Coordinates of C-alpha atoms and ligand atoms in Angstrom, one line a residue:
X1401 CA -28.5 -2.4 -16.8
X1402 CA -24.7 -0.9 -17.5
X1403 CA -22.3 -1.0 -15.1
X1404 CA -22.8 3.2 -14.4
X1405 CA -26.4 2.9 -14.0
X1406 CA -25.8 0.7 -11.3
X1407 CA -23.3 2.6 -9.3
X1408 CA -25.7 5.6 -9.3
X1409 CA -28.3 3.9 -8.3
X1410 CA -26.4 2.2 -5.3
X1411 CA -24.6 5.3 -4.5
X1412 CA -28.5 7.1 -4.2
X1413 CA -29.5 4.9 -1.8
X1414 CA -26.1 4.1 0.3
X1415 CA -24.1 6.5 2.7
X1416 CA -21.5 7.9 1.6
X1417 CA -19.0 5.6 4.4
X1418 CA -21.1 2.6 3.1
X1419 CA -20.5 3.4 -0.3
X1420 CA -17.3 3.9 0.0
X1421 CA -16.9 0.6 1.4
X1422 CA -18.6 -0.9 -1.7
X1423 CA -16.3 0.4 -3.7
X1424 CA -13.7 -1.3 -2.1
X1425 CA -15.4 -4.6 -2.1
X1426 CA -15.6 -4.4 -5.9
X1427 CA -12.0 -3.4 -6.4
X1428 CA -10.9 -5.7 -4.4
X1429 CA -12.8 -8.6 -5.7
X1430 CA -11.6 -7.5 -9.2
X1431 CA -7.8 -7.8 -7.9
X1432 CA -8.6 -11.0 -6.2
X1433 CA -10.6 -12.5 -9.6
X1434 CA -7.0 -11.6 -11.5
X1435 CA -5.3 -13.4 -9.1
X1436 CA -7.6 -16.4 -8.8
X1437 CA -8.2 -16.8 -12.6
X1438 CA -12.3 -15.1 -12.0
X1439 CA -14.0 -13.2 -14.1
X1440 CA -13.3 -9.7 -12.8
X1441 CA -16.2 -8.3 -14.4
X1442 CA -18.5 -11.2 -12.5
X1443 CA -16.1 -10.1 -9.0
X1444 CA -16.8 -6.5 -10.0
X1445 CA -20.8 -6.8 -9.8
X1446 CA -20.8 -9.0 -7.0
X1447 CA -19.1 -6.2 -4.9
X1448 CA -21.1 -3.9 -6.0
X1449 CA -24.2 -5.8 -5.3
X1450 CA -23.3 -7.6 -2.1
X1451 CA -24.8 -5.0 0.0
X1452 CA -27.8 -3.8 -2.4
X1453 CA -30.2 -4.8 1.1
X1454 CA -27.8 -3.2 3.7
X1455 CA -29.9 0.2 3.8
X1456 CA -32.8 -1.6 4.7
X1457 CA -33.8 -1.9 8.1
X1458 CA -35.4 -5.5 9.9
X1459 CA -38.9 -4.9 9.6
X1460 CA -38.2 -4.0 5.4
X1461 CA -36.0 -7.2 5.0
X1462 CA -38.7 -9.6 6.8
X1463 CA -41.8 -8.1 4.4
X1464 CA -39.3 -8.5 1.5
X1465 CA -38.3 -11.7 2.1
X1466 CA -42.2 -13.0 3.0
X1467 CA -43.5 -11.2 -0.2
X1468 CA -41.0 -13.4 -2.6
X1469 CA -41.3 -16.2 -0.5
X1470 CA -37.7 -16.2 0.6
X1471 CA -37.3 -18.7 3.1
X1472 CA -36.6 -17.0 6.1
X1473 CA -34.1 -19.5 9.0
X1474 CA -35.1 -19.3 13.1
X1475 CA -32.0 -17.3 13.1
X1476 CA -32.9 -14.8 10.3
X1477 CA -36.2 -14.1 12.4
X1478 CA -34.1 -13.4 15.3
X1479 CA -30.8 -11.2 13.3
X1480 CA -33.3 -9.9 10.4
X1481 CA -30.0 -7.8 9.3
X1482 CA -28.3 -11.5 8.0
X1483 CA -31.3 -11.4 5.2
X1484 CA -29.6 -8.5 3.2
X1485 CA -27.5 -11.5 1.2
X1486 CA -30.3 -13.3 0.6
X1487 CA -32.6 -9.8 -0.3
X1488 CA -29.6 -8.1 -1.7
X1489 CA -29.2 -11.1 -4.1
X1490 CA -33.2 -10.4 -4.7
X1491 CA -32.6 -6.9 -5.5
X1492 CA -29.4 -8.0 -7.9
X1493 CA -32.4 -10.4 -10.2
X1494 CA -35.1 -8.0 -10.2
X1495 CA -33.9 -4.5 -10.4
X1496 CA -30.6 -4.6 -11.9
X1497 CA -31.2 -7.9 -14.2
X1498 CA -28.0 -9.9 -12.6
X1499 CA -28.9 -13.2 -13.7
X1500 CA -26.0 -15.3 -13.2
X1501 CA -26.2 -17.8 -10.7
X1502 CA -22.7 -17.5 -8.9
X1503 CA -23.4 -13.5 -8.7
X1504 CA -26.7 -14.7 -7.0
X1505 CA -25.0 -16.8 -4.8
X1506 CA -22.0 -14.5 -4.2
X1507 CA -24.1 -11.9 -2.9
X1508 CA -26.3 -14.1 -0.6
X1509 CA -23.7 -16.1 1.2
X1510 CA -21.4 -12.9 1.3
X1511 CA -22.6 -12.5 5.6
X1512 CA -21.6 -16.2 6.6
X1513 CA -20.5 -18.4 3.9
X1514 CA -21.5 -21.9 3.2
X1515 CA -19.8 -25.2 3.1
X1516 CA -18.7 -25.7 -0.7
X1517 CA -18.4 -22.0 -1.5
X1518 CA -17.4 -21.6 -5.6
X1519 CA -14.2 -19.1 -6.6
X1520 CA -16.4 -15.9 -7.1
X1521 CA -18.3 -16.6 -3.7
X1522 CA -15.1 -16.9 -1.6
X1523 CA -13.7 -13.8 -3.5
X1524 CA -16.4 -11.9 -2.5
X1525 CA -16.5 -13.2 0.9
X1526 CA -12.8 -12.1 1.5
X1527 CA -13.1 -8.8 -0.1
X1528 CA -16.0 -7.4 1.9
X1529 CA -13.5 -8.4 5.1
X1530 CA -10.0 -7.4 3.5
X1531 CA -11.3 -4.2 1.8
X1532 CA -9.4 -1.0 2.3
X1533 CA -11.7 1.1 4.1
X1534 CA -12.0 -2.1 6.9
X1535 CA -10.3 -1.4 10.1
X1536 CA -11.8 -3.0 12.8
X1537 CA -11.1 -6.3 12.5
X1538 CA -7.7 -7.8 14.2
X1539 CA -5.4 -9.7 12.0
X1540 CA -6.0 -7.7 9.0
X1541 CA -2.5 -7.0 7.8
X1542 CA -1.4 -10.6 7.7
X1543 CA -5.2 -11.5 6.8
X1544 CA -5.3 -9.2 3.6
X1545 CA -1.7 -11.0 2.6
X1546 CA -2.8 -14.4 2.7
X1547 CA -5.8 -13.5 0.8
X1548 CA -3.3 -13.3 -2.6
X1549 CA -1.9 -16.5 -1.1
X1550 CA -4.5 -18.6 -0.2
X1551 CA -8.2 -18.9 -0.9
X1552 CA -9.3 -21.6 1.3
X1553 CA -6.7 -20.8 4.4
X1554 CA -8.0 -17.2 4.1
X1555 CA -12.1 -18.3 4.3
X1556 CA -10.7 -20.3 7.8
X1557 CA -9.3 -17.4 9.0
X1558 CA -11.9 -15.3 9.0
X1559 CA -14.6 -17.5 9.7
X1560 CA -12.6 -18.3 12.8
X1561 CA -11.7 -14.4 13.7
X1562 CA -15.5 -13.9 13.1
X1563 CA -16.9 -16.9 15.7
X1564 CA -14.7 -15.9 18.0
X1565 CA -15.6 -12.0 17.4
X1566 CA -19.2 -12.7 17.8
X1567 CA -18.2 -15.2 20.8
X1568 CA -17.0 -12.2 22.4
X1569 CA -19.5 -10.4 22.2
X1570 CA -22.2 -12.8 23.2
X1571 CA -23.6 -12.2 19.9
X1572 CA -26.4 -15.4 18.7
X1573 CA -24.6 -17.0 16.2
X1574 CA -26.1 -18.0 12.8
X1575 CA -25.2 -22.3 11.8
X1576 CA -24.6 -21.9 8.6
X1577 CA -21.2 -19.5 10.1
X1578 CA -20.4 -22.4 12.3
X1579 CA -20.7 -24.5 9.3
X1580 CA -18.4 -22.6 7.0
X1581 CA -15.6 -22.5 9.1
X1582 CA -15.5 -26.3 10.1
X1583 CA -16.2 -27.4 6.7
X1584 CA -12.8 -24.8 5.7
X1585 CA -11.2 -26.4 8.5
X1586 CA -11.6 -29.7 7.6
X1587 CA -10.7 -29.1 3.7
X1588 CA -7.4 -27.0 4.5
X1589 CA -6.5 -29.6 7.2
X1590 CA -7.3 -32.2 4.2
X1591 CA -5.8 -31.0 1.5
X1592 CA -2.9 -28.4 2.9
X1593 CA -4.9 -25.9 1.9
X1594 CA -4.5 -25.5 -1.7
X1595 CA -7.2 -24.2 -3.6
Ligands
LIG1428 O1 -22.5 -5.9 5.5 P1 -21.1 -5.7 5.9 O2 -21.0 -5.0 7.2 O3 -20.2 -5.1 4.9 O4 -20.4 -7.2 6.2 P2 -21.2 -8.5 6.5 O5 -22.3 -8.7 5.6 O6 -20.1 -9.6 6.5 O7 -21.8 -8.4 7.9 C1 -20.9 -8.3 9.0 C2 -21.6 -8.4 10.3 O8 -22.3 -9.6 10.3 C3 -20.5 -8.5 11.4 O9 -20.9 -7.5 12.4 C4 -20.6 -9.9 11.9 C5 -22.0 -10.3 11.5 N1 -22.2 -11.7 11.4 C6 -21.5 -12.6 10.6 N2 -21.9 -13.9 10.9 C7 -22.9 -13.8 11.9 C8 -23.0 -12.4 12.2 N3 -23.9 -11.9 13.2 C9 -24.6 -12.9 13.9 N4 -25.4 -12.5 14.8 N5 -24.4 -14.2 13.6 C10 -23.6 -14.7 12.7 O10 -23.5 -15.9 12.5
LIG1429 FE1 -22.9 -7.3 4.0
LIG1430 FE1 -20.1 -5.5 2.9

């Protein structure tokens, strides 16, 4: 499907606020894929797909997830809303065509990360935190700086902002989060952070 087909068709079905915010994912990715030596086309679809299950409510994600056989974590059951990677990289395949793997991957692991995370899904991980219209989180000017810096150091940093966010709030929190950020740990501690 081309590139303007795509942002109509996300833009029908998101808010205006959440589109927005899209946007400014896929921008943002782009920037960071230039920086990073990534495909900025590849960045730009993975930004604008990373949220193609966000409009969805719980009970939607679940059926989706059970009809395609998705496998579906203890957690998942409990937060249905962390399935929108994992349905929104779903949605990418089989209604815009997105068939590259990293995309894929990009889009599911954009809500927690994973140990191991490529270029393109780390990219995408930062700009869906970093992105313009974001102003909640703490930390965000130095945060967005270090994310033309430093990959890896910048993955830690929010992974660790984002525990001790949900911390806060009492919030369950999903392993494969906890995972992400001691794995990031380990490998900035190990190699000085370089990516
Ligand atoms: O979809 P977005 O709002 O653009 O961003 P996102 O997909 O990164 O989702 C962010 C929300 O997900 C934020 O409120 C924190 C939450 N989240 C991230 N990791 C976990 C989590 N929520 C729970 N319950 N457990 C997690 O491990
Ligand atoms: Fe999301
Ligand atoms: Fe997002």
């Amino acid at each position: 499907m081309k590139k303007a087909k795509i942002v109509e068709k996300i833009r029908s079905v998101q808010s205006e606020k959440r589109f927005e915010h899209t946007m400014g994912v896929s921008y943002i990715a782009c920037a960071l894929a230039m920086r990073y030596d990534e495909d900025p086309e590849k960045a730009y679809l993975a930004g604008l797909l990373h949220d193609s299950a966000k409009h969805l409510k719980d009970e939607k994600l679940l059926a989706i997830a059970e009809k395609y056989h998705l496998p579906v974590s203890e957690s998942e059951r409990r937060e249905p809303y962390l399935l929108h990677g994992k349905v929104g990289a779903l949605i990418a395949k089989k209604t815009f065509g997105i068939e590259d793997k990293d995309i894929l991957n990009a889009i599911t692991y954009h809500t927690t990360g994973r140990p191991g995370m490529s270029k393109l899904e780390k990219i995408i991980f930062i700009a869906d935190y970093i992105e313009p219209n974001r102003d909640k989180a703490e930390n965000l000017p130095k945060i967005r700086k270090m994310a033309f810096e430093d990959l890896d150091l910048t993955l830690l940093k929010i992974s660790e902002d984002t525990l001790s966010y949900l911390r806060s709030r009492k919030d369950r929190i999903d392993p494969m989060t906890e995972k992400t950020y001691e794995y990031y740990l380990k490998e900035c501690v190990f190699n000085g952070g370089n990516d």
